C-alpha positions as MATLAB code, in Angstrom:
seq = 'MAISSYSVNYAADLTADNDRKNLAAIENARATGRINDAAAKYLSELYSDSLTWFREVFYFLGKCFGAPKAPVMRYDYNTDNAIDAPIKISDINPLSPYIVHHRLDADPMRNQFFTSGAGHKIDLAVSSIVTVIVGAQKSITRALDKITGKYYSSYVDDVVQTVYRVIASHDREASARAVSEKIRARLNEKYISTPSETALSIIGSGHENIAAELVRELDKVPKPRMRLQDVWRVKCLFDLVPQTRTFIERVRAMMPDRILSVRDNFYDMKNPRNYRDAKLIIDIGKDGRVVPMEIICQVRTFFEFERQTHAHYEISRRAENKKNKTSREKKVVIEQKLANFMECGVKEYNLMICQCLEDLFDRVGWNILYNQGNGGSMFDGFPKRCKLYYPPKVLEIIYSKLDDAIENEVFRITDSPAELTQAQQTEIFHFMAEFILVSAMPYVQRNWDIPSDTMAGKLFNFVMNEVQRYYKK';
ca = [
     -38.100  -43.144   17.110;
     -35.628  -40.964   19.012;
     -32.090  -42.317   19.270;
     -31.062  -42.882   22.875;
     -27.736  -41.415   24.024;
     -27.333  -44.564   26.141;
     -27.258  -46.800   23.049;
     -24.030  -48.692   22.349;
     -24.114  -47.476   18.741;
     -25.380  -43.998   19.622;
     -22.882  -42.017   17.516;
     -23.171  -44.321   14.483;
     -26.973  -44.423   14.586;
     -27.287  -40.663   15.066;
     -24.907  -39.947   12.190;
     -26.544  -42.462    9.837;
     -29.960  -40.946   10.524;
     -28.623  -37.472    9.776;
     -26.954  -38.742    6.576;
     -30.339  -39.957    5.348;
     -31.914  -36.554    6.014;
     -29.048  -34.776    4.231;
     -29.288  -37.001    1.158;
     -33.040  -36.459    1.023;
     -32.522  -32.680    1.095;
     -29.934  -32.924   -1.695;
     -32.263  -35.025   -3.839;
     -35.103  -32.571   -3.269;
     -32.863  -29.678   -4.359;
     -31.929  -31.593   -7.511;
     -35.499  -32.634   -8.299;
     -36.783  -29.059   -7.985;
     -34.017  -27.664  -10.218;
     -32.277  -25.716   -7.494;
     -29.038  -27.564   -8.287;
     -28.029  -29.806  -11.186;
     -26.977  -33.458  -11.253;
     -23.248  -32.693  -10.925;
     -23.771  -30.577   -7.793;
     -26.081  -33.223   -6.306;
     -23.467  -35.931   -6.884;
     -20.710  -33.863   -5.260;
     -22.824  -32.985   -2.219;
     -23.922  -36.597   -1.821;
     -20.267  -37.671   -1.597;
     -19.560  -35.095    1.120;
     -22.665  -35.970    3.124;
     -22.417  -39.769    2.923;
     -20.394  -41.862    5.392;
     -20.138  -38.835    7.688;
     -18.763  -40.779   10.637;
     -15.936  -42.053    8.425;
     -14.948  -38.524    7.405;
     -15.239  -37.282   10.975;
     -12.820  -39.960   12.116;
     -10.466  -38.832    9.358;
     -10.594  -35.326   10.852;
      -9.382  -36.651   14.204;
      -6.834  -38.894   12.495;
      -5.382  -35.817   10.777;
      -5.128  -33.964   14.108;
      -3.408  -36.926   15.727;
      -0.985  -37.178   12.829;
      -0.016  -33.504   13.175;
      -0.138  -33.017   16.938;
      -0.151  -36.407   18.638;
      -2.538  -37.289   21.449;
      -4.625  -34.593   23.189;
      -3.020  -32.946   26.223;
      -6.343  -32.576   28.042;
      -9.778  -34.251   27.936;
     -11.829  -33.609   24.796;
     -14.832  -31.383   25.549;
     -17.939  -30.399   23.651;
     -17.914  -26.805   22.419;
     -20.743  -24.281   22.638;
     -20.882  -21.938   19.631;
     -23.212  -19.530   21.452;
     -20.776  -18.831   24.275;
     -17.556  -19.749   22.427;
     -16.561  -21.896   25.385;
     -16.036  -25.524   26.248;
     -18.830  -27.375   28.028;
     -17.186  -28.511   31.251;
     -17.909  -32.225   30.938;
     -15.475  -34.664   29.280;
     -17.082  -37.046   26.801;
     -16.428  -40.633   25.868;
     -14.669  -41.317   22.585;
     -17.535  -43.575   21.543;
     -19.975  -40.645   21.795;
     -18.047  -38.242   19.535;
     -20.081  -37.547   16.386;
     -20.153  -35.018   13.515;
     -23.272  -33.193   14.752;
     -21.580  -31.467   17.698;
     -18.473  -29.265   17.822;
     -15.590  -30.224   20.105;
     -12.575  -28.545   21.639;
      -9.258  -30.268   22.249;
      -5.793  -29.085   23.293;
      -2.600  -30.310   21.628;
       1.071  -29.370   21.856;
       3.087  -28.077   18.925;
       6.286  -29.998   19.623;
       8.243  -28.346   16.783;
       7.365  -24.864   18.102;
      10.296  -22.496   17.330;
       9.144  -20.146   20.118;
       9.006  -22.822   22.793;
      10.458  -21.743   26.166;
      11.513  -18.348   24.788;
       8.959  -16.143   26.554;
       8.088  -16.394   30.224;
       7.685  -14.252   33.307;
       9.298  -14.993   36.657;
       7.138  -14.875   39.753;
       8.141  -15.085   43.392;
      10.818  -17.697   44.014;
      10.637  -20.591   41.606;
       7.302  -19.685   39.961;
       7.501  -19.347   36.190;
       4.546  -18.389   33.998;
       4.700  -18.919   30.258;
       3.859  -15.755   28.338;
       3.696  -17.786   25.118;
       2.874  -21.477   25.193;
       3.245  -24.347   22.743;
      -0.345  -25.437   23.387;
      -2.639  -25.306   20.362;
      -6.360  -25.098   21.003;
      -8.300  -26.933   18.302;
     -12.020  -26.373   17.773;
     -13.450  -29.228   15.717;
     -16.507  -27.805   14.025;
     -19.747  -29.673   13.542;
     -20.614  -30.778   10.023;
     -21.958  -27.785    8.056;
     -25.733  -28.065    7.795;
     -26.988  -29.102    4.374;
     -29.290  -26.084    4.346;
     -26.345  -23.726    4.716;
     -24.328  -25.668    2.119;
     -27.142  -25.410   -0.443;
     -27.555  -21.705    0.312;
     -23.863  -21.127   -0.364;
     -23.721  -23.145   -3.579;
     -26.784  -21.437   -5.029;
     -26.127  -18.007   -3.500;
     -22.725  -16.566   -2.615;
     -20.641  -19.131   -4.504;
     -22.879  -19.085   -7.568;
     -22.736  -15.274   -7.752;
     -18.934  -15.359   -7.594;
     -18.889  -18.097  -10.232;
     -21.101  -16.029  -12.576;
     -18.820  -13.004  -12.120;
     -15.742  -15.112  -12.890;
     -17.357  -16.587  -16.016;
     -18.446  -13.171  -17.294;
     -14.993  -11.663  -16.701;
     -13.337  -14.597  -18.464;
     -15.626  -14.339  -21.486;
     -15.076  -10.582  -21.714;
     -11.284  -10.937  -21.448;
     -11.018  -13.637  -24.136;
     -13.364  -11.999  -26.661;
     -11.911   -8.516  -26.092;
      -8.440   -9.864  -26.898;
      -9.727  -10.963  -30.347;
     -12.568   -8.594  -31.101;
     -14.014   -5.205  -30.249;
     -14.716   -4.351  -26.619;
     -18.307   -3.545  -27.457;
     -18.811   -7.056  -28.806;
     -17.104   -8.581  -25.753;
     -19.314   -6.534  -23.433;
     -22.513   -7.507  -25.250;
     -21.718  -11.250  -25.274;
     -20.586  -11.349  -21.637;
     -23.755   -9.606  -20.442;
     -25.915  -12.071  -22.416;
     -24.070  -14.904  -20.675;
     -24.654  -13.253  -17.304;
     -28.382  -13.046  -18.014;
     -28.503  -16.691  -19.113;
     -26.610  -17.949  -16.037;
     -28.873  -15.948  -13.750;
     -31.958  -17.637  -15.170;
     -31.135  -20.975  -13.556;
     -28.294  -22.958  -11.991;
     -25.822  -23.762  -14.793;
     -22.330  -25.152  -14.222;
     -21.381  -25.778  -17.874;
     -20.368  -22.242  -18.968;
     -18.570  -23.389  -22.131;
     -21.764  -24.745  -23.699;
     -23.652  -21.602  -22.751;
     -20.977  -19.278  -24.116;
     -20.628  -21.164  -27.411;
     -24.384  -21.158  -27.973;
     -24.429  -17.384  -27.566;
     -21.448  -16.440  -29.752;
     -22.685  -18.797  -32.486;
     -20.751  -19.822  -35.603;
     -18.033  -17.812  -37.262;
     -15.914  -17.483  -34.136;
     -13.926  -20.709  -34.381;
     -10.686  -18.842  -33.667;
     -12.122  -17.746  -30.303;
     -14.004  -20.912  -29.338;
     -11.033  -23.148  -28.449;
      -9.393  -20.523  -26.229;
     -12.724  -19.620  -24.627;
     -13.473  -23.244  -23.697;
      -9.957  -23.706  -22.331;
     -10.209  -20.610  -20.095;
     -13.761  -21.316  -18.920;
     -12.762  -24.829  -17.894;
     -10.377  -23.208  -15.379;
     -13.205  -21.365  -13.577;
     -14.044  -23.317  -10.377;
     -17.613  -24.624  -10.350;
     -19.918  -23.373   -7.571;
     -19.989  -26.799   -5.910;
     -16.177  -27.001   -5.788;
     -16.056  -23.745   -3.807;
     -17.776  -25.508   -0.919;
     -14.787  -26.703    1.107;
     -15.867  -26.320    4.725;
     -18.380  -29.136    5.276;
     -15.606  -30.488    7.497;
     -13.615  -27.839    9.321;
     -11.387  -27.166   12.310;
      -9.986  -23.975   13.808;
      -6.509  -23.988   15.393;
      -5.603  -21.237   17.854;
      -1.924  -20.363   18.373;
      -0.253  -17.711   20.507;
       2.003  -16.375   17.736;
       1.983  -16.216   13.935;
       5.313  -18.120   13.584;
       3.772  -21.067   15.435;
       0.980  -21.113   12.867;
       3.465  -21.151   10.029;
       5.477  -23.912   11.655;
       2.296  -26.000   11.727;
       1.582  -25.237    8.053;
       5.129  -26.203    7.080;
       4.764  -29.436    9.033;
       1.589  -30.295    7.113;
       3.348  -29.490    3.842;
       6.222  -31.810    4.745;
       4.054  -34.653    6.079;
       1.320  -34.800    3.451;
       2.137  -32.696    0.360;
      -0.209  -34.785   -1.787;
      -3.140  -34.035    0.534;
      -2.912  -30.243    0.363;
      -5.499  -28.719   -1.968;
      -4.653  -25.076   -1.213;
      -2.888  -22.795    1.282;
      -3.696  -19.148    1.901;
      -1.837  -16.897    4.343;
      -3.745  -13.694    5.158;
      -1.826  -12.541    8.215;
      -0.335   -9.832    5.990;
      -3.579   -9.105    4.127;
      -4.661   -5.476    4.509;
      -7.083   -5.459    1.565;
      -9.775   -7.759    2.937;
     -12.947   -5.648    3.494;
     -13.302   -6.994    7.050;
      -9.555   -6.702    7.805;
      -9.611  -10.389    8.682;
      -6.266  -12.018    9.500;
      -5.763  -15.778    9.444;
      -4.281  -18.627    7.445;
      -6.332  -21.306    5.727;
      -5.426  -24.789    4.536;
      -7.695  -27.060    2.548;
      -6.740  -30.710    3.090;
      -8.100  -33.755    1.268;
      -9.253  -36.329    3.845;
     -10.910  -38.547    1.236;
     -10.246  -42.198    0.508;
     -10.415  -44.519   -2.497;
     -10.212  -41.715   -5.037;
     -12.904  -39.575   -3.394;
     -11.839  -35.980   -2.747;
     -13.266  -34.750    0.553;
     -11.954  -31.282    1.472;
     -11.424  -30.208    5.075;
     -10.925  -26.545    5.946;
      -8.325  -25.679    8.595;
      -8.463  -22.095    9.847;
      -5.370  -20.970   11.787;
      -5.661  -17.927   14.033;
      -3.802  -16.293   16.881;
      -5.683  -16.264   20.186;
      -5.667  -12.475   20.592;
      -7.337  -11.981   17.240;
      -9.837  -14.790   17.884;
     -11.039  -12.975   21.003;
     -11.916   -9.979   18.817;
     -13.407  -12.076   16.023;
     -15.850  -13.861   18.327;
     -17.361  -10.472   19.212;
     -18.179   -9.750   15.550;
     -20.341  -12.785   14.770;
     -23.657  -10.910   14.868;
     -22.385   -8.138   12.568;
     -20.934  -10.702   10.186;
     -24.282  -12.468    9.900;
     -25.965   -9.151    9.025;
     -23.271   -8.483    6.414;
     -23.677  -11.995    4.982;
     -27.451  -11.611    4.623;
     -27.007   -8.215    2.958;
     -24.489   -9.790    0.572;
     -27.145  -12.218   -0.675;
     -29.545   -9.374   -1.517;
     -29.198   -7.541   -4.799;
     -30.761   -4.157   -3.963;
     -28.636   -1.031   -3.554;
     -29.656   -0.382    0.059;
     -28.457   -3.822    1.173;
     -25.138   -3.393   -0.609;
     -24.589    0.014    0.978;
     -25.484   -1.424    4.386;
     -22.962   -4.221    3.826;
     -20.195   -1.703    3.059;
     -20.918    0.255    6.263;
     -20.937   -2.920    8.397;
     -17.708   -4.184    6.847;
     -16.004   -0.863    7.559;
     -17.062   -1.107   11.214;
     -15.796   -4.683   11.332;
     -12.479   -3.646    9.762;
     -11.986   -0.878   12.333;
     -12.812   -3.232   15.186;
     -10.501   -5.962   13.896;
      -7.728   -3.393   13.603;
      -7.949   -3.152   17.399;
      -7.245   -6.900   17.503;
      -4.184   -6.462   15.282;
      -2.903   -3.657   17.530;
      -3.405   -5.646   20.730;
      -1.583   -8.609   19.218;
       1.301   -6.347   18.119;
       1.578   -4.920   21.629;
       2.167   -8.476   22.826;
       4.849   -8.959   20.142;
       6.562   -5.788   21.318;
       6.544   -7.123   24.883;
       8.155  -10.334   23.619;
      10.765   -8.164   21.911;
      11.421   -6.436   25.253;
      12.032   -9.851   26.813;
      14.555  -10.712   24.099;
      16.425   -7.421   24.523;
      16.734   -8.084   28.259;
      18.602  -11.310   27.461;
      20.957  -10.033   24.770;
      23.709   -9.279   27.297;
      23.506  -12.773   28.762;
      23.582  -14.215   25.267;
      26.877  -12.487   24.537;
      28.323  -13.517   27.922;
      27.348  -17.189   27.641;
      28.602  -17.616   24.091;
      32.017  -15.971   24.201;
      34.392  -17.851   21.964;
      32.120  -20.708   20.867;
      30.421  -18.917   17.972;
      26.939  -20.084   18.995;
      23.838  -18.110   19.805;
      20.719  -18.761   21.830;
      18.864  -17.229   18.877;
      20.138  -19.674   16.229;
      17.177  -21.201   14.408;
      14.727  -18.947   16.250;
      12.325  -18.067   14.865;
      12.371  -20.818   12.287;
      12.425  -19.575    8.710;
       9.551  -20.686    6.514;
       8.232  -20.136    3.000;
       5.382  -17.894    4.178;
       7.210  -14.626    4.455;
       7.391  -11.017    3.231;
       8.825  -10.505   -0.263;
      12.685  -10.453   -0.197;
      12.578   -6.825   -1.365;
      11.028   -5.783    1.977;
      13.892   -7.366    3.922;
      16.505   -5.736    1.682;
      15.022   -2.287    2.219;
      14.675   -2.715    5.999;
      18.151   -4.181    6.509;
      19.736   -1.420    4.422;
      18.048    1.372    6.398;
      18.648   -0.464    9.669;
      22.385   -0.708    8.947;
      22.508    3.059    8.421;
      20.680    3.628   11.717;
      23.086    1.297   13.562;
      26.102    3.068   12.067;
      24.663    6.402   13.229;
      23.988    4.864   16.690;
      20.235    5.380   16.450;
      20.047    1.742   17.539;
      22.687    0.590   19.976;
      22.983   -2.001   22.766;
      24.433   -0.222   25.807;
      23.943   -2.723   28.652;
      25.916   -5.739   27.402;
      28.623   -7.195   29.724;
      31.287   -6.213   27.200;
      31.507   -3.599   24.465;
      30.046   -4.932   21.231;
      31.563   -4.522   17.799;
      29.435   -2.972   15.065;
      29.199   -6.423   13.458;
      27.736   -7.826   16.705;
      25.359   -4.891   16.984;
      24.252   -5.494   13.411;
      23.710   -9.208   14.020;
      21.532   -8.523   17.066;
      19.359   -5.872   15.424;
      18.975   -7.924   12.242;
      17.733  -10.810   14.363;
      15.321   -8.563   16.276;
      13.990   -7.068   13.014;
      13.466  -10.537   11.589;
      11.573  -11.566   14.726;
       9.249   -8.573   14.238;
       8.721   -9.395   10.564;
       7.792  -13.039   11.137;
       5.708  -12.349   14.249;
       3.859   -9.027   13.894;
       0.867   -8.289   11.663;
       0.904   -5.086    9.571;
      -1.879   -2.651   10.394;
      -3.984   -0.489    8.107;
      -4.167    2.762   10.070;
      -1.101    4.941    9.471;
      -1.310    7.093   12.594;
      -0.581    4.410   15.198;
       2.741    3.559   16.827;
       3.840    1.423   19.760;
       4.971    3.612   22.717;
       8.630    4.180   21.820;
      10.266    4.970   25.157;
      12.242    1.707   24.954;
      14.650    0.242   22.397;
      12.089   -2.469   21.585;
       9.365    0.104   20.887;
      11.654    2.219   18.700;
      12.768   -0.793   16.654;
       9.236   -2.140   16.303;
       7.960    1.200   14.953;
      10.969    1.483   12.628;
      10.371   -1.941   11.074;
       6.574   -1.723   10.835;
       6.660    1.791    9.355;
       8.932    0.484    6.598;
       6.490   -2.377    5.976;
       3.611    0.079    5.688;
       5.630    2.326    3.385;
       6.390   -0.665    1.133;
       2.747   -1.741    0.822;
       1.527    1.827    0.303;
       3.443    2.070   -2.990;
];
């Protein structure tokens, strides 16, 4: 019987019914040998008590951001827009995505960037509002496809590489190659998540000196099921990268024991799709159960480009699951197109950062005037330093070359209310360079520069060219 949306227990009944269907699908996959008992047990934990875990998702958001700043709306994946109809809290359930707006109260950029309209009208160029898209529970069909497809293939590759590395360090490379390829063939016959047993059965007796190390290293290889971490997921959209990192640092400070992993790819120029984001995996489980939740952090500008690539990504994903040469070649071509398109997103975002830099330069003179004699600065603590940063060596190189350029008056503030000492000039340009480093995203293409007819443009190109030169080494 269909569950009525007018029912008092609509969300609970709908979720419980879906839980039963998910558990049945998991059991069928186990019974038919598609997955083993360990994978079935793990999936059953993630797909049981779904309403409980969904409430934990919202509890986490409330803990980090406080109450929503606007009504919660359903979200339409097809249009990437909110459905303009607020919903009741009692109707929120894991089977539909939602969109909610919060404020990042600890935002280090807050009130720094704005444009003045006629009279008293002020428009924020960068806001402290974070848009959060709460994703629907990943379908069990997709989860099973990942565990037995993409994740299993990666797992097999990791096992084979581990076996080869350990045996080659003790024996001939030819022997290591032969054993690792036998293990690959065995793992490809059926779903196996106990690589140690498989490896030991293949190398046989007489290799006791290798066995202990091999087992120890293979135990470190993540199982296919443990790579599934996005059954529960949210996406947070920020205006600027430093806001994202402030949020990540807040999570680290508030719940260090809940963090399973953190990955910052805003600097990543090696990803085949040129994808830039940060990802946290948080444990929202209770009573000893580990239930991972994926938090994707993006900047809005880049998200607008990403949403236009969904169809191409799906084609690339399907090609990835096929083993023939044509599909692999097609995947490479698609990923190159995606990378080029996403580079446009990086460039558009960096143009916005350069405009923010222009705004800061316009206020340098006032900063000097307002702070004569008191030793303070309107820039103190802005942007907030965090652990997610370029290597110290990059800063040393940039500051050293920047100091030379300041001494030679390549960079110089000329419109301050009073003549600045070289030390003051250095302090200002160091601050501006640091703002670029924590805010901008490096780009892959070497033949692109911001228009440099202003001091902000010249400094931006100077800093980012040094970043590119560093990573090209």
